mmCIF file of C-alpha atoms in Angstrom:
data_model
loop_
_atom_site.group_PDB
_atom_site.id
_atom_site.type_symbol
_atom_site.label_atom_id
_atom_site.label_comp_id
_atom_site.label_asym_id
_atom_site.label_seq_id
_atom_site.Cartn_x
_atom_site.Cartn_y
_atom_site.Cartn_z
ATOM 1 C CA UNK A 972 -20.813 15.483 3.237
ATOM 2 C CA UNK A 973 -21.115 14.523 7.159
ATOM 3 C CA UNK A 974 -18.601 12.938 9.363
ATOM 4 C CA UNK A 975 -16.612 10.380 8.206
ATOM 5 C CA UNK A 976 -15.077 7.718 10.662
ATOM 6 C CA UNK A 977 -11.687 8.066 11.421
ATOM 7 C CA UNK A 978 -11.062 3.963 10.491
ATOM 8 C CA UNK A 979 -12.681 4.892 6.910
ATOM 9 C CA UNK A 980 -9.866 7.051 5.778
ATOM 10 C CA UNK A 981 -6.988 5.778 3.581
ATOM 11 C CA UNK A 982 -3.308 6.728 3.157
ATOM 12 C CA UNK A 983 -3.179 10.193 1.267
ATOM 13 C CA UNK A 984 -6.397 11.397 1.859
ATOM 14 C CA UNK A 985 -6.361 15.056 2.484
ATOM 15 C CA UNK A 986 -6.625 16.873 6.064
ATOM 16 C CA UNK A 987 -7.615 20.390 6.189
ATOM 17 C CA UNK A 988 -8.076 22.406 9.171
ATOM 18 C CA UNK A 989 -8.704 25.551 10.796
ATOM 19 C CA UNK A 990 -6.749 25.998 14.248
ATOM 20 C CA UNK A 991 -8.056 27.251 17.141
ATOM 21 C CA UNK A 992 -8.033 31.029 17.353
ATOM 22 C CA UNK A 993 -4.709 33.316 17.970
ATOM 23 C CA UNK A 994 -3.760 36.593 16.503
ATOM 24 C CA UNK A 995 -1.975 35.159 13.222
ATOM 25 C CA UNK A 996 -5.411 32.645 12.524
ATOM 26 C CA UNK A 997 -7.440 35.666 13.278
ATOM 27 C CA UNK A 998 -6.451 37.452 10.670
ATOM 28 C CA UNK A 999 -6.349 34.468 8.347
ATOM 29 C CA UNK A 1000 -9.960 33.432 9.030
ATOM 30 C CA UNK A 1001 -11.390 36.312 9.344
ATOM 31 C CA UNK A 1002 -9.493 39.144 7.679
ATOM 32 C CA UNK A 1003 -8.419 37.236 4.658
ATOM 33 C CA UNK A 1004 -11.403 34.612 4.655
ATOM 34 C CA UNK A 1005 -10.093 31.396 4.894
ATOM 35 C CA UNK A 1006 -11.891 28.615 5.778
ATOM 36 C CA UNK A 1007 -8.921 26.697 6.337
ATOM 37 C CA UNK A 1008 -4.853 26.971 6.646
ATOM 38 C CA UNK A 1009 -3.409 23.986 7.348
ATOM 39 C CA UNK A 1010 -3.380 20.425 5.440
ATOM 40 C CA UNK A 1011 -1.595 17.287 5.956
ATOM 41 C CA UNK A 1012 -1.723 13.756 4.719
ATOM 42 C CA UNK A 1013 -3.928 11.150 6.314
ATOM 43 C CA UNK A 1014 -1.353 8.127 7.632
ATOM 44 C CA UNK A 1015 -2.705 4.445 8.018
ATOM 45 C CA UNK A 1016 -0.220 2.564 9.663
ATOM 46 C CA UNK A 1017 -0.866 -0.481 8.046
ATOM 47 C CA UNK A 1018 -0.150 0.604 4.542
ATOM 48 C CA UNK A 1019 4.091 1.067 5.768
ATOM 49 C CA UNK A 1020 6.140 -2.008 6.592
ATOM 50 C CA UNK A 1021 8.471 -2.308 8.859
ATOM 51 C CA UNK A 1022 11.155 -1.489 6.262
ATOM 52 C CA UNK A 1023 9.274 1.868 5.087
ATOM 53 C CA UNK A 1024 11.031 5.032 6.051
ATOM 54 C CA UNK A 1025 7.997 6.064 7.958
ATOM 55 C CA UNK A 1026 8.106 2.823 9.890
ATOM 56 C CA UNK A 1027 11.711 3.309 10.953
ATOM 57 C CA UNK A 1028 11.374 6.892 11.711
ATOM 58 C CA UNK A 1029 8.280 6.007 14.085
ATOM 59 C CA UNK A 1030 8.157 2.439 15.284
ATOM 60 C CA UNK A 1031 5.493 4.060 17.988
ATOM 61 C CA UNK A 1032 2.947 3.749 15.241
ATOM 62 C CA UNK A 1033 -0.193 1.997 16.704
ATOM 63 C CA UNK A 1034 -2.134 0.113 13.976
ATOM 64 C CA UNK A 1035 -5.271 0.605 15.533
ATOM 65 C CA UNK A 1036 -4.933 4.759 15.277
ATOM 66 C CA UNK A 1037 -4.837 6.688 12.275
ATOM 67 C CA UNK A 1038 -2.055 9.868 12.060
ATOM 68 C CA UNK A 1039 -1.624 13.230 10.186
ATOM 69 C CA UNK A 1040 1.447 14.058 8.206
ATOM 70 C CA UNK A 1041 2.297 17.388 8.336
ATOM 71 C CA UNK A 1042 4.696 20.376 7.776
ATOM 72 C CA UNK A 1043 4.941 22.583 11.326
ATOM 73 C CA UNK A 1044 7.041 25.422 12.201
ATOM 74 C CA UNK A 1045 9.321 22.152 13.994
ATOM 75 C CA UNK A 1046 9.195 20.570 10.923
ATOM 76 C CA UNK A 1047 7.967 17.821 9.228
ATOM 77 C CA UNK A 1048 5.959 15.517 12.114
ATOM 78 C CA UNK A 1049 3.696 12.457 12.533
ATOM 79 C CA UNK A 1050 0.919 12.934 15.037
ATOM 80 C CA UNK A 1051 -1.681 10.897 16.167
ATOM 81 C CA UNK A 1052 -5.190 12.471 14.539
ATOM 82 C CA UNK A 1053 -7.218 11.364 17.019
ATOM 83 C CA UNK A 1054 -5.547 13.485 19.579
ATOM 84 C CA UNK A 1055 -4.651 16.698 16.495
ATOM 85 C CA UNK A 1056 -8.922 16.836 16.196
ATOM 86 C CA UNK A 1057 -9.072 17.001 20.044
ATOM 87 C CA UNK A 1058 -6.711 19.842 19.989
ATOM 88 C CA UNK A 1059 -8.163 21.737 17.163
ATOM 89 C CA UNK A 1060 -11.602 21.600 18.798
ATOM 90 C CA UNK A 1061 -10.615 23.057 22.399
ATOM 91 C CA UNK A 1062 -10.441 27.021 23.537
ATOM 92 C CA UNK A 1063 -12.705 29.765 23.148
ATOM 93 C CA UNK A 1064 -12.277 29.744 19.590
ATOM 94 C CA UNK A 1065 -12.297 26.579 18.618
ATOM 95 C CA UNK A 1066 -11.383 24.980 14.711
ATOM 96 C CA UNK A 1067 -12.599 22.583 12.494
ATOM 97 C CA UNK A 1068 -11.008 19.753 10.242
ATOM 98 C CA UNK A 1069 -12.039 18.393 7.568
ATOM 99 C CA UNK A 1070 -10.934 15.282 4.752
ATOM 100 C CA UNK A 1071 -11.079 15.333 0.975
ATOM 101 C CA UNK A 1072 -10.392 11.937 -0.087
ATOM 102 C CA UNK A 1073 -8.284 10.591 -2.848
ATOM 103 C CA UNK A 1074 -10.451 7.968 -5.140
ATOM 104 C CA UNK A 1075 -8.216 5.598 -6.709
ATOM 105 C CA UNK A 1076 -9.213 3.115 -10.053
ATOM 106 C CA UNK A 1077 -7.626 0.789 -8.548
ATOM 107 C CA UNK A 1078 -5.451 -0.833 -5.498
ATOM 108 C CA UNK A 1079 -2.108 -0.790 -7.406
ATOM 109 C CA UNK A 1080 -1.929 3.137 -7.879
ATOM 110 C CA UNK A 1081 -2.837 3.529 -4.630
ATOM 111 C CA UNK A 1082 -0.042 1.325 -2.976
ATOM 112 C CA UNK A 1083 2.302 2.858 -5.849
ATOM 113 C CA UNK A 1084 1.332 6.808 -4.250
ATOM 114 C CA UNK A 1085 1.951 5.422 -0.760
ATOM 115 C CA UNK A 1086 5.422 4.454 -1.886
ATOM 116 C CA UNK A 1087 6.139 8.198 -3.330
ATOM 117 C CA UNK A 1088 4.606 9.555 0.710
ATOM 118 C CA UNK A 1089 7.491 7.097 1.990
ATOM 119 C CA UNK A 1090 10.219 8.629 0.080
ATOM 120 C CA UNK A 1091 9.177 12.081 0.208
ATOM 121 C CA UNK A 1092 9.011 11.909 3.618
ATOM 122 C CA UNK A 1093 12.653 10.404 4.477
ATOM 123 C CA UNK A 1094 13.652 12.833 2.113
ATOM 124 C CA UNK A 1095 11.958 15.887 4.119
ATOM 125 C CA UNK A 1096 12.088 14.865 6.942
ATOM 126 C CA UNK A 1097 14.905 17.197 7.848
ATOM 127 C CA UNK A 1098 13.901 20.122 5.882
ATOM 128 C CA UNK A 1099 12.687 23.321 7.688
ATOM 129 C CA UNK A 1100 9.351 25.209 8.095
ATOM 130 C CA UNK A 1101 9.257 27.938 5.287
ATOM 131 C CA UNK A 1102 9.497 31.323 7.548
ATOM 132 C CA UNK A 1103 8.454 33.423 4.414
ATOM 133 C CA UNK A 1104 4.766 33.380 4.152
ATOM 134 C CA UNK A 1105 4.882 36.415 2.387
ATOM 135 C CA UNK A 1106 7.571 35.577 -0.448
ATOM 136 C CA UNK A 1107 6.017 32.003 -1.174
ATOM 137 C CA UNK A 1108 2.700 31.448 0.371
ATOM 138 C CA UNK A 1109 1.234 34.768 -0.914
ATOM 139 C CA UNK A 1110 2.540 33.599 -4.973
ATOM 140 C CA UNK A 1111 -0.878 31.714 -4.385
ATOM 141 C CA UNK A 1112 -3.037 34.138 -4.439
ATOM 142 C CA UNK A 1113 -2.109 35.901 -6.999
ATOM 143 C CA UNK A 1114 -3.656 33.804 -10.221
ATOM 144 C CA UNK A 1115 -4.393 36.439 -12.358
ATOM 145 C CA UNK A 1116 -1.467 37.278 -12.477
ATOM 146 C CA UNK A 1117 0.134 33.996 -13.183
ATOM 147 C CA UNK A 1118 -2.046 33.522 -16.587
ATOM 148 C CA UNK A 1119 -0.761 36.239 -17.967
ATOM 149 C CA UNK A 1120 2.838 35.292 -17.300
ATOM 150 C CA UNK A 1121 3.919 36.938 -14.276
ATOM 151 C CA UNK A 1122 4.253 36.468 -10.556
ATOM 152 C CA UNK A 1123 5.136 32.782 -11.200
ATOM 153 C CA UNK A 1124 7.640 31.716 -8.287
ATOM 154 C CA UNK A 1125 10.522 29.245 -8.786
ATOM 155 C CA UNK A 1126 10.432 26.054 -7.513
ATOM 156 C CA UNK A 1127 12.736 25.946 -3.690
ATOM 157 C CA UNK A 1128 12.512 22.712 -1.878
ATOM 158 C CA UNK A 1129 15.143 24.018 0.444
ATOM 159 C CA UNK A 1130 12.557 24.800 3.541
ATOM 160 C CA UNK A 1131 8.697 24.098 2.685
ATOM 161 C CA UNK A 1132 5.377 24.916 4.071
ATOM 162 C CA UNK A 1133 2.474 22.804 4.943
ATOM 163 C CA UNK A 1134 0.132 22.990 1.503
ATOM 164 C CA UNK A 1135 3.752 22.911 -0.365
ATOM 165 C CA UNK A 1136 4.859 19.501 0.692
ATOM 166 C CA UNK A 1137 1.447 18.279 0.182
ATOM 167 C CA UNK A 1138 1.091 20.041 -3.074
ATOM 168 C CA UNK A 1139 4.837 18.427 -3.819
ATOM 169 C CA UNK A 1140 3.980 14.538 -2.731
ATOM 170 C CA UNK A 1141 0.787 15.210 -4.764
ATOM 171 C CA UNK A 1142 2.482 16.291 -7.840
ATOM 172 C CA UNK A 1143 5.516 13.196 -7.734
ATOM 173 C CA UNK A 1144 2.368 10.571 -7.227
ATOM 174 C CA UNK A 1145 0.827 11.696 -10.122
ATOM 175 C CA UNK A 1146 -2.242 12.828 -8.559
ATOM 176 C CA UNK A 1147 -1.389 16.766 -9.407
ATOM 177 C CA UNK A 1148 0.518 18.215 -12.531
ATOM 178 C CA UNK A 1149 3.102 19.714 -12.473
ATOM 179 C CA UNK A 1150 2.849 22.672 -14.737
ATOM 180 C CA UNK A 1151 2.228 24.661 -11.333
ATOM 181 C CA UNK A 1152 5.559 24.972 -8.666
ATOM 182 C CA UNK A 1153 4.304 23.432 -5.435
ATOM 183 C CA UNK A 1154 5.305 26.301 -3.727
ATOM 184 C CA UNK A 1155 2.101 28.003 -5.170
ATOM 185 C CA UNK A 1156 -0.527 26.408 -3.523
ATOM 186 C CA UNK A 1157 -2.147 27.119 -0.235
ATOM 187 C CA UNK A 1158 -4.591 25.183 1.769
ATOM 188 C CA UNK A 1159 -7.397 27.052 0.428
ATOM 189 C CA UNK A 1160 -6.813 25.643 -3.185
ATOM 190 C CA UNK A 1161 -7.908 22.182 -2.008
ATOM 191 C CA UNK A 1162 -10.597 23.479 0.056
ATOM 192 C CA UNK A 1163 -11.949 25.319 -3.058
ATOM 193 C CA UNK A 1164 -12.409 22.794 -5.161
ATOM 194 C CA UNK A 1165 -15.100 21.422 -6.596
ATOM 195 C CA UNK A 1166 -14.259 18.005 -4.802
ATOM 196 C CA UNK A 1167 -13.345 16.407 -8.491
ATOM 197 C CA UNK A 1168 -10.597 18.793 -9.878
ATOM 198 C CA UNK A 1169 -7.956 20.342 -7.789
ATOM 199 C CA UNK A 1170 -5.756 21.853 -11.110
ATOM 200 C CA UNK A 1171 -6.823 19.736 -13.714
ATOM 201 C CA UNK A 1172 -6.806 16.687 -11.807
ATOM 202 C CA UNK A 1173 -9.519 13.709 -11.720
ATOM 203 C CA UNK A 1174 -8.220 12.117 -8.443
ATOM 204 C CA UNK A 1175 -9.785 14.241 -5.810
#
């Protein structure tokens, strides 16, 4: 689809980029092909109160803006995605973002996932960056192995990357199952969708 207005996105929707170009991205775009490798959560302001977690943790939040959630190597931060697209789109090699909304039946399961994004965050909030691409990140590539019973990782909430604690809010919302450890997934898995089913799952 084309480019979707920044006021048109919801609470939850999915933001996938590519950064701008150095060494590590390099490799990742163009060694290992990936279109993308990073993803947060879209952030309305208006959908937290001023008793929500989020709220208290950034009473900076400008209603007329709309912000990314999003696991970093500094942790788990809130940034203005007006100024995160700027970013991505400046230096010689330049990234892209993109959104994969969440369709909802109807308002009260929305408002009910924006409730688990609340407590999931004040409950990672002080978590750390997962340093081990390798050991966790890398268990998602390897899904041939998985259906025949191996190479499945262990769930370890005790530092977290950026598809995992999307992959994690996902899964305690309802939206994703949980037959798969969150640890598993990578950015490309939502990217590769077919835009209706991201594991067995009617949401996206």
């Amino acid at each position: 689809t084309g480019p979707l207005p920044l006021l048109d996105l919801k609470t939850g929707d999915l933001m996938l980029s590519s950064e701008p170009l150095n060494p590590f991205n390099c490799v990742l775009r163009y060694c290992l092909c990936m279109k993308v490798h990073h993803i947060g959560l879209v952030v309305r302001p208006q959908d937290f109160d001023a008793q929500s977690h989020v709220r208290q943790a950034h009473p900076e939040m400008d209603d007329s803006k709309m912000y990314v959630l999003h696991f970093l190597r500094s942790g788990l931060k809130l940034w203005d995605l007006e100024r995160y697209i700027h970013r991505v789109h400046q230096g010689c090699g330049p990234g892209s973002v993109y959104v994969r909304q969440l369709q909802w039946p109807d308002e009260g399961e929305c408002k009910t996932f924006q409730g688990h994004i609340d407590g999931t965050f004040e409950e990672f909030k002080g978590k750390k960056y997962e340093t081990s691409f390798y050991a966790s990140g890398s268990m998602a590539f390897c899904d041939a192995v998985e259906a025949c019973g191996m190479g499945q990782s262990k769930e370890d909430l005790s530092s977290l990357f950026c598809s995992e604690f999307v992959a994690e809010v996902l899964q305690r919302g309802g939206v994703l199952p949980k037959s798969r450890a969150s640890s598993e997934f990578v950015p490309m898995d939502f990217w590769s969708s077919d835009g209706q089913h991201v594991e067995q799952t009617s949401l996206l």
